[in-house]
CSV table of C-alpha atoms in Angstrom, one decimal:
chain,number,residue,atom,x,y,z
A,1,GLY,CA,36.6,26.9,-5.7
A,2,GLU,CA,32.5,26.4,-6.3
A,3,SER,CA,31.1,23.0,-8.0
A,4,VAL,CA,27.7,23.0,-9.0
A,5,GLY,CA,27.1,20.3,-11.0
A,6,LEU,CA,24.1,17.8,-12.4
A,7,HIS,CA,23.2,14.5,-11.7
A,8,LEU,CA,22.0,13.6,-15.4
A,9,PRO,CA,23.3,14.7,-18.2
A,10,THR,CA,20.5,14.1,-20.5
A,11,LEU,CA,16.4,13.2,-19.6
A,12,SER,CA,13.9,12.3,-22.3
A,13,VAL,CA,10.2,12.5,-20.9
A,14,GLN,CA,7.3,11.7,-22.6
A,15,GLU,CA,5.4,14.8,-23.7
A,16,GLY,CA,2.2,15.3,-20.9
A,17,ASP,CA,4.7,13.5,-17.8
A,18,ASN,CA,6.5,15.5,-15.4
A,19,SER,CA,10.0,16.2,-15.6
A,20,ILE,CA,12.3,16.1,-12.8
A,21,ILE,CA,15.5,18.2,-12.9
A,22,ASN,CA,18.6,17.8,-10.4
A,23,CYS,CA,21.5,19.6,-9.5
A,24,ALA,CA,24.4,19.4,-6.4
A,25,TYR,CA,26.1,22.1,-5.1
A,26,SER,CA,29.0,21.8,-3.0
A,27,ASN,CA,29.3,25.2,-1.3
A,28,SER,CA,26.6,25.6,1.9
A,29,ALA,CA,27.3,29.2,2.2
A,30,SER,CA,25.6,29.5,-1.0
A,31,ASP,CA,22.4,31.3,-0.3
A,32,TYR,CA,20.2,32.2,-3.7
A,33,PHE,CA,19.9,29.4,-6.6
A,34,ILE,CA,18.7,29.9,-9.7
A,35,TRP,CA,17.2,27.6,-12.6
A,36,TYR,CA,17.7,28.8,-16.1
A,37,LYS,CA,16.7,27.4,-19.2
A,38,GLN,CA,18.6,27.7,-22.4
A,39,GLU,CA,16.7,26.5,-25.9
A,40,SER,CA,19.1,26.1,-28.9
A,41,GLY,CA,21.0,29.1,-30.4
A,42,LYS,CA,19.9,31.2,-27.4
A,43,GLY,CA,21.3,32.8,-24.0
A,44,PRO,CA,20.0,31.2,-20.9
A,45,GLN,CA,16.6,32.8,-19.3
A,46,PHE,CA,15.7,32.9,-16.2
A,47,ILE,CA,13.0,30.5,-15.0
A,48,ILE,CA,12.3,30.2,-11.5
A,49,ASP,CA,14.3,31.0,-8.4
A,50,ILE,CA,14.8,30.3,-4.2
A,51,ARG,CA,16.5,31.6,-1.5
A,52,SER,CA,18.3,29.4,1.3
A,53,ASN,CA,15.8,29.9,3.8
A,54,MET,CA,13.1,28.5,1.7
A,55,ASP,CA,12.5,24.9,0.5
A,56,LYS,CA,10.1,24.9,-2.4
A,57,ARG,CA,8.9,27.5,-4.9
A,58,GLN,CA,6.6,26.9,-6.9
A,59,GLY,CA,5.4,29.0,-10.3
A,60,GLN,CA,3.7,28.4,-13.4
A,61,ARG,CA,4.0,25.1,-13.9
A,62,VAL,CA,7.8,24.5,-12.5
A,63,THR,CA,8.5,23.9,-9.0
A,64,VAL,CA,11.7,24.1,-7.4
A,65,LEU,CA,13.0,22.1,-4.3
A,66,LEU,CA,16.0,23.1,-2.5
A,67,ASN,CA,17.5,20.4,0.3
A,68,LYS,CA,20.1,22.2,2.1
A,69,THR,CA,20.7,19.2,4.3
A,70,VAL,CA,22.3,17.3,1.1
A,71,LYS,CA,23.2,20.3,-1.0
A,72,HIS,CA,20.7,19.6,-3.4
A,73,LEU,CA,18.7,21.3,-6.0
A,74,SER,CA,15.8,20.0,-8.4
A,75,LEU,CA,13.4,21.6,-11.1
A,76,GLN,CA,10.2,20.0,-11.2
A,77,ILE,CA,8.1,20.6,-14.6
A,78,ALA,CA,4.3,19.6,-14.6
A,79,ALA,CA,3.0,18.1,-17.7
A,80,THR,CA,6.1,18.5,-19.7
A,81,GLN,CA,5.7,20.6,-23.3
A,82,PRO,CA,7.7,20.2,-26.3
A,83,GLY,CA,8.8,23.8,-25.6
A,84,ASP,CA,10.4,22.8,-22.3
A,85,SER,CA,13.0,21.0,-24.6
A,86,ALA,CA,16.0,22.9,-23.8
A,87,VAL,CA,19.1,22.9,-21.8
A,88,TYR,CA,18.4,23.7,-18.3
A,89,PHE,CA,21.2,24.8,-16.0
A,90,CYS,CA,21.3,25.5,-12.2
A,91,ALA,CA,23.5,28.3,-10.6
A,92,GLU,CA,24.5,29.1,-7.2
A,93,THR,CA,26.0,32.3,-5.6
A,94,PRO,CA,26.5,32.9,-1.8
A,95,ASN,CA,27.5,36.7,-2.4
A,96,PHE,CA,25.0,37.6,-5.2
A,97,ASN,CA,27.8,39.1,-6.8
A,98,LYS,CA,29.3,36.3,-8.7
A,99,PHE,CA,27.3,32.8,-9.5
A,100,TYR,CA,28.5,29.5,-10.4
A,101,PHE,CA,26.9,27.4,-12.5
A,102,GLY,CA,26.3,23.7,-13.7
A,103,SER,CA,27.4,22.3,-16.8
A,104,GLY,CA,23.3,21.3,-17.6
A,105,THR,CA,21.0,18.9,-18.2
A,106,LYS,CA,19.4,18.1,-21.8
A,107,LEU,CA,16.0,18.3,-21.8
A,108,ASN,CA,14.3,16.1,-24.6
A,109,VAL,CA,10.1,15.8,-24.8
A,110,LYS,CA,9.0,13.1,-27.4
A,111,PRO,CA,5.4,13.7,-28.3
B,1,ASP,CA,11.8,43.9,-24.6
B,2,VAL,CA,15.2,42.6,-25.3
B,3,LYS,CA,17.4,44.2,-22.2
B,4,VAL,CA,20.7,43.0,-23.1
B,5,THR,CA,21.9,42.9,-26.1
B,6,GLN,CA,25.3,41.2,-28.2
B,7,SER,CA,26.1,42.8,-31.4
B,8,SER,CA,26.7,40.3,-33.3
B,9,ARG,CA,25.0,36.6,-33.4
B,10,TYR,CA,27.2,34.8,-35.6
B,11,LEU,CA,31.3,35.8,-36.5
B,12,VAL,CA,33.6,34.6,-38.4
B,13,LYS,CA,37.5,35.6,-38.0
B,14,ARG,CA,40.5,34.9,-39.0
B,15,THR,CA,43.6,33.9,-36.3
B,16,GLY,CA,45.2,36.7,-35.5
B,17,GLU,CA,42.3,39.3,-36.3
B,18,LYS,CA,41.7,41.6,-33.1
B,19,VAL,CA,37.7,40.9,-32.4
B,20,PHE,CA,35.4,43.3,-30.6
B,21,LEU,CA,32.1,41.8,-28.9
B,22,GLU,CA,30.3,44.3,-27.8
B,23,CYS,CA,27.5,43.8,-24.8
B,24,VAL,CA,24.6,46.7,-23.8
B,25,GLN,CA,22.0,46.5,-21.4
B,26,ASP,CA,19.5,49.2,-20.8
B,27,MET,CA,18.2,48.0,-17.1
B,28,ASP,CA,20.7,50.2,-15.4
B,29,HIS,CA,22.7,47.3,-13.7
B,30,GLU,CA,26.1,47.5,-12.1
B,31,ASN,CA,27.2,44.2,-12.7
B,32,MET,CA,27.9,42.6,-16.3
B,33,PHE,CA,29.6,39.6,-16.9
B,34,TRP,CA,31.5,37.4,-20.1
B,35,TYR,CA,31.2,34.0,-19.9
B,36,ARG,CA,32.1,31.5,-23.0
B,37,GLN,CA,30.1,28.6,-23.4
B,38,ASP,CA,31.6,25.0,-24.8
B,39,PRO,CA,30.2,21.4,-25.1
B,40,GLY,CA,30.7,20.0,-21.4
B,41,LEU,CA,32.5,22.4,-19.8
B,42,GLY,CA,29.7,24.8,-19.0
B,43,LEU,CA,29.7,28.5,-18.9
B,44,ARG,CA,33.1,29.8,-17.7
B,45,LEU,CA,33.9,33.4,-16.5
B,46,ILE,CA,36.1,34.9,-18.5
B,47,TYR,CA,36.0,39.4,-17.4
B,48,PHE,CA,33.3,40.3,-14.8
B,49,SER,CA,32.7,44.3,-13.9
B,50,TYR,CA,30.7,45.7,-10.6
B,51,ASP,CA,31.3,49.2,-11.9
B,52,VAL,CA,31.8,51.8,-14.8
B,53,LYS,CA,36.1,51.6,-15.9
B,54,MET,CA,36.2,48.6,-13.4
B,55,LYS,CA,37.1,44.7,-14.4
B,56,GLU,CA,38.2,41.7,-13.1
B,57,LYS,CA,39.9,38.5,-14.1
B,58,GLY,CA,37.3,35.8,-14.3
B,59,ASP,CA,39.0,32.0,-14.3
B,60,ILE,CA,39.6,32.1,-17.6
B,61,PRO,CA,40.7,35.5,-18.8
B,62,GLU,CA,44.1,35.0,-21.1
B,63,GLY,CA,43.8,35.6,-24.6
B,64,TYR,CA,40.8,38.5,-23.5
B,65,SER,CA,40.9,42.0,-22.5
B,66,VAL,CA,37.8,44.0,-21.5
B,67,SER,CA,36.4,47.7,-21.7
B,68,ARG,CA,33.5,49.4,-19.5
B,69,GLU,CA,33.6,53.4,-20.3
B,70,LYS,CA,29.9,53.2,-19.9
B,71,LYS,CA,27.9,51.3,-17.3
B,72,GLU,CA,25.6,50.5,-20.0
B,73,ARG,CA,28.1,48.8,-22.3
B,74,PHE,CA,30.4,46.1,-21.8
B,75,SER,CA,32.6,44.9,-24.1
B,76,LEU,CA,35.3,41.7,-24.9
B,77,ILE,CA,38.3,42.1,-26.7
B,78,LEU,CA,40.4,39.1,-28.2
B,79,GLU,CA,43.4,40.7,-28.9
B,80,SER,CA,45.0,37.9,-31.4
B,81,ALA,CA,42.0,35.5,-32.3
B,82,SER,CA,43.0,32.2,-31.7
B,83,THR,CA,40.9,28.6,-33.1
B,84,ASN,CA,40.9,27.9,-29.7
B,85,GLN,CA,38.6,30.5,-28.8
B,86,THR,CA,36.1,29.7,-30.7
B,87,SER,CA,32.9,29.1,-28.9
B,88,MET,CA,29.7,30.8,-27.9
B,89,TYR,CA,30.1,33.9,-26.2
B,90,LEU,CA,27.5,35.0,-23.8
B,91,CYS,CA,27.0,38.6,-21.8
B,92,ALA,CA,25.3,38.9,-18.4
B,93,SER,CA,24.3,41.6,-16.5
B,94,SER,CA,22.9,41.9,-13.2
B,95,LEU,CA,22.0,44.4,-10.1
B,96,SER,CA,24.4,44.8,-7.5
B,97,GLY,CA,23.0,44.0,-4.4
B,98,SER,CA,21.1,40.9,-2.8
B,99,GLY,CA,17.5,39.4,-3.1
B,100,ASP,CA,15.1,37.7,-5.3
B,101,GLY,CA,15.6,39.0,-9.0
B,102,TYR,CA,19.0,39.9,-8.2
B,103,GLY,CA,20.2,36.9,-10.6
B,104,TYR,CA,21.4,37.8,-14.4
B,105,THR,CA,19.7,38.3,-17.4
B,106,PHE,CA,21.8,37.1,-20.1
B,107,GLY,CA,22.1,38.3,-24.0
B,108,SER,CA,21.9,35.6,-26.7
B,109,GLY,CA,25.0,35.1,-27.2
B,110,THR,CA,27.5,35.1,-30.1
B,111,ARG,CA,28.5,32.0,-31.9
B,112,LEU,CA,32.3,33.1,-33.2
B,113,THR,CA,34.4,31.4,-35.5
B,114,VAL,CA,38.1,31.4,-35.5
B,115,VAL,CA,39.4,29.8,-38.7
């Protein structure tokens, strides 16, 4: 079956520093990847996505990097703010009909 | 601006009760999903639907059923609630097809406690 996992369950960073959250996936056929942010008591929210024909995509303060060779995905958050504190999930799909999620990394931003 | 609406944020039900969790989306999405989320276990797929009146079992369908009579509404039913069904339930929807922006949109979740 599919397997999507995260290297670190909890990450603590200082406000203003950059954060890097990592994710490993097992299905080399996966074609599309998404990072979600879930704040306490809320549903996951879309942050950024990337197709397998790309290795980098940038958004506002966030960058996703994809390394297909080692099946690794990362989310970089620049100038981390207290509002970035949340659980971050990566998700992958080989066919766009169903996504597979990792268990999440909790990001703590220290003031 | 809410696009996937789950009818209840918090529910407390008794063991043995029949429980209905409702989910409505206003984005004309074909696909709808029900997940449960538990600490350390991540999101686990219960049921999904790619079309009206269509349903497919996910990874943990036991003790649950679903109904999709209209495109915008996907209901999760706990036939006889048990304490091990205490969890956060998340509904999601997505477009059918492929490409950027075809990921899930999630609702805010329903935290169900069975006592």
